XYZ file of C-alpha atoms in Angstrom:
226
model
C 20.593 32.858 -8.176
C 19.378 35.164 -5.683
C 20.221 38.263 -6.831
C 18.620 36.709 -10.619
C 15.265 36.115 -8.879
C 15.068 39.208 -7.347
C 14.941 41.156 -10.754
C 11.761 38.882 -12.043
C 8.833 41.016 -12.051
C 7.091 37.893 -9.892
C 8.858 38.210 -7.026
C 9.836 41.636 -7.093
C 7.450 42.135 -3.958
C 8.520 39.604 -1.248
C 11.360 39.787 1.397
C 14.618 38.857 1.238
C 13.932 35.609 3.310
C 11.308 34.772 1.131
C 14.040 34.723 -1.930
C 16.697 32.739 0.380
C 13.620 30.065 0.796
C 12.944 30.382 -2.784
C 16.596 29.608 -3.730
C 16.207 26.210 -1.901
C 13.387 24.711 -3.872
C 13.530 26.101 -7.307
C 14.997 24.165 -10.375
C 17.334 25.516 -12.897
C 16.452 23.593 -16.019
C 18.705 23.867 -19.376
C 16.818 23.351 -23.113
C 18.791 23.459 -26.125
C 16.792 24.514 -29.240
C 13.853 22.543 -30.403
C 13.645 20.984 -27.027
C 10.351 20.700 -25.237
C 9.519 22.076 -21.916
C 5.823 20.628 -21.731
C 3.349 19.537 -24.317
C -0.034 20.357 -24.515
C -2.598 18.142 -22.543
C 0.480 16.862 -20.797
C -0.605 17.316 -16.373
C 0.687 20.493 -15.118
C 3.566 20.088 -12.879
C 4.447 23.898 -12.026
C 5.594 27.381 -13.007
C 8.301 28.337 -15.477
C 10.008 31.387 -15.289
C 12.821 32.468 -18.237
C 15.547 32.955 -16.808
C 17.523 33.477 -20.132
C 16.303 32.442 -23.875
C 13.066 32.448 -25.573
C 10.114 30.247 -25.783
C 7.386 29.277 -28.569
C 3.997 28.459 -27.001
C 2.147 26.797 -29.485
C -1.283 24.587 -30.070
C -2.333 22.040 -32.088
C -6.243 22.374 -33.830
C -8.192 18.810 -34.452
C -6.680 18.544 -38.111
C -3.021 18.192 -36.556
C -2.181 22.275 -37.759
C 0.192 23.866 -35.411
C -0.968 27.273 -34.268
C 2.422 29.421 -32.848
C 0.393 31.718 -30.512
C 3.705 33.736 -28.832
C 7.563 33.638 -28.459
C 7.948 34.714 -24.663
C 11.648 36.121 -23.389
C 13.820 36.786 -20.795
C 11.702 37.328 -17.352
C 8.764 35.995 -18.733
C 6.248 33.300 -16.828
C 5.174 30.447 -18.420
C 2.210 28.192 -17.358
C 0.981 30.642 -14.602
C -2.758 29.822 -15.575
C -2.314 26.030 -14.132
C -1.867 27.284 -10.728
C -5.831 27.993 -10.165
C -6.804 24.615 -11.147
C -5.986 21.030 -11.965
C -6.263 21.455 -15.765
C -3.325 19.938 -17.827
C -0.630 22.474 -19.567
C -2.884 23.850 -22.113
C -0.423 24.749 -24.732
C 2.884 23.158 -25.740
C 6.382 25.140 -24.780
C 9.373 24.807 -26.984
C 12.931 26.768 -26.508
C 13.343 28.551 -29.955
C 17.268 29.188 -28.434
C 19.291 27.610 -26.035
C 17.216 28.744 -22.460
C 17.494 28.277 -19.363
C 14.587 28.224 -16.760
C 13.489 28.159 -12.956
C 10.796 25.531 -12.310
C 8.888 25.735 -9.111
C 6.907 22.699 -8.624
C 3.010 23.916 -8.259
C 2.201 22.930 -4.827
C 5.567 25.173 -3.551
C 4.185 28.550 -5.020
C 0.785 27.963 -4.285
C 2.369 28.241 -0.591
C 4.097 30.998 -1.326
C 0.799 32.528 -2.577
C -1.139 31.878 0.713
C 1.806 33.803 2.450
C 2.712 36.840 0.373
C -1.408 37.394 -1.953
C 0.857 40.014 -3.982
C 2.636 36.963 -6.185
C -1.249 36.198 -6.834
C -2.021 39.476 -7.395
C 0.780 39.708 -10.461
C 0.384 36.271 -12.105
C -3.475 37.486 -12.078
C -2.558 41.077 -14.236
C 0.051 39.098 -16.360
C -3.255 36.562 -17.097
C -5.431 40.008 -18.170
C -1.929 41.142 -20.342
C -2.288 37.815 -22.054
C -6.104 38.446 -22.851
C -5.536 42.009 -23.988
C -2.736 40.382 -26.580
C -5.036 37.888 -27.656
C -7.846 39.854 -28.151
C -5.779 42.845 -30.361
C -4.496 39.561 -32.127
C -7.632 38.704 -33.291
C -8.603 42.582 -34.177
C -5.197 42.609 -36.139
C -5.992 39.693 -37.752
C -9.625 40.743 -38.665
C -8.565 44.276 -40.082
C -5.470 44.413 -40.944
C -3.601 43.990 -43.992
C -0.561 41.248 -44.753
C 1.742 44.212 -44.577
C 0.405 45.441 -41.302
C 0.067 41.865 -39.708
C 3.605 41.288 -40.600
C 5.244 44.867 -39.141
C 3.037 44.609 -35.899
C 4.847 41.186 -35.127
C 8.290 41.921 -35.960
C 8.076 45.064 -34.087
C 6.887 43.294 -30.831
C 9.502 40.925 -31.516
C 11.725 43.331 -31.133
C 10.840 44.866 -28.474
C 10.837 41.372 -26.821
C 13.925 40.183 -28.104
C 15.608 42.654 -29.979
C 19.621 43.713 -29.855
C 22.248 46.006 -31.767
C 22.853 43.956 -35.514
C 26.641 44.255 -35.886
C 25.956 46.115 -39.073
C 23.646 48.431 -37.390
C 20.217 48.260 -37.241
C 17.719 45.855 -34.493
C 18.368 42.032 -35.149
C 15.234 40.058 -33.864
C 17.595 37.405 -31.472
C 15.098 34.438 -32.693
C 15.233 32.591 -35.660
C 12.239 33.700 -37.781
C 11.868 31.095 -40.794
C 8.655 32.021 -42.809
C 6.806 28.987 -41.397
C 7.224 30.566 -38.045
C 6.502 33.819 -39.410
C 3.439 32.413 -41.148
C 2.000 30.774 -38.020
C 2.158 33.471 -36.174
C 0.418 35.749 -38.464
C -1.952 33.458 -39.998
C -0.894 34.254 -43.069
C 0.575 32.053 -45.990
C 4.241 31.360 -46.348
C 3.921 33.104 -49.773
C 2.254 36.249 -48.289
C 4.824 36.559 -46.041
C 7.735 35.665 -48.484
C 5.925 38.782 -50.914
C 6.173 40.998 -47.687
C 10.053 40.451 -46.754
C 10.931 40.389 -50.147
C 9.585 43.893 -50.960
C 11.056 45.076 -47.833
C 14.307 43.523 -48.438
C 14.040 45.506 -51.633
C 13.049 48.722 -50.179
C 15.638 48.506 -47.147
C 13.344 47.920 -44.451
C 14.528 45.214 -43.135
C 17.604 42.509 -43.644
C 17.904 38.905 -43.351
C 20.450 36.603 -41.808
C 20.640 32.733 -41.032
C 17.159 32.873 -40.655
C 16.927 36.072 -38.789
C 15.547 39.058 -39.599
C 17.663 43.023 -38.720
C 14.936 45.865 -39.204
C 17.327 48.817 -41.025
C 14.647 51.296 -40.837
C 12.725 50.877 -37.667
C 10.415 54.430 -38.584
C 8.850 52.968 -41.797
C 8.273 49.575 -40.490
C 5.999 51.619 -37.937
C 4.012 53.111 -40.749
C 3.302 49.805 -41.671
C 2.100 48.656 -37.997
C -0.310 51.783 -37.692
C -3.179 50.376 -39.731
């Protein structure tokens, strides 16, 4: 576990006591798929951190529609905005794979914080990285096409979770039904059926047991530059 925590971005900046500490009062937590790490509104217990897997962080609006704002990977903190107040978790967390986390209960890192500011200093720049991706979310969504919407997310899925396809090609590691796809670009399940579809045709991209292979990753960025 200690050499694992040493290679998070989080604590890439305190000493080697600090980790040995850290070893003694984190959690490893297992979720299989479809299990929930937190819901939304639930009271904030602590900090995730992915150790291995991926995560949906979604929200629910007042007519019961779920929102899927993000699919967060390997490395990746979860829940870091609870640790400058009391406010409940304000989204809910689901594994989208099997995943295993490290849970550090909130009072233990704010401790760490008061002793090393830099772990403050990060979870504060991965808060403004969040903001940035929200706000080109909502210029994406304002300007760009279904075509556009749809390449822009696959390609940051891949680049979040993407490996070698055994046929060739980039195979998003995440299941990617069209509901999922849908909710995360606010688009229709029929748009985004009309999208694949033509680039199924076209050899753009390929589809397996619900995930998606991109064949030709240089068109599928023609698509994303609107």
């Amino acid at each position: 576990m200690h050499r694992d925590l040493a290679k998070i971005p989080l604590f890439a900046a305190i000493p080697e006591t600090e980790l040995t500490r850290l070893v003694e009062i984190i959690e490893t937590r297992t979720y299989a798929k479809g299990e929930v790490l937190f819901w939304e509104g639930e009271p904030a217990q602590g900090l995730f951190l992915i150790k291995r897997g991926a995560v949906q962080i979604s929200k629910t609006n007042y007519q019961g529609k779920q929102a899927i704002l993000h699919i967060f990977g390997s490395g990746e903190v979860l829940a870091e905005a609870v640790l400058f107040g009391e406010a409940p978790y304000p989204a809910t967390a689901e594994a989208v794979v099997p995943t295993t986390m490290y849970f550090i209960k909130t009072k233990a890192i704010k401790d760490m914080i008061l002793r090393h500011p830099r772990i403050a200093l990060y979870i504060i720049e991965v808060l403004s990285a969040r903001l940035r991706t929200a706000q080109d979310k909502i210029k994406t969504w304002s300007y760009a096409t279904a075509d556009g919407r749809t390449a822009k997310l696959l390609l940051d899925l891949a680049r979040r979770h993407g490996r070698e396809g055994e046929s060739g090609g980039i195979e998003v590691a995440v299941e990617l039904p069209q509901a999922r796809l849908a909710a995360l670009t606010g688009l229709t399940r029929e748009t985004v059926s009309r999208v694949l579809s033509i680039w199924r045709s076209d050899g753009i991209i390929d589809t397996k047991q619900r995930r998606i292979i991109i064949k030709d990753l240089e068109r599928l960025k023609e698509f994303g530059k609107e």
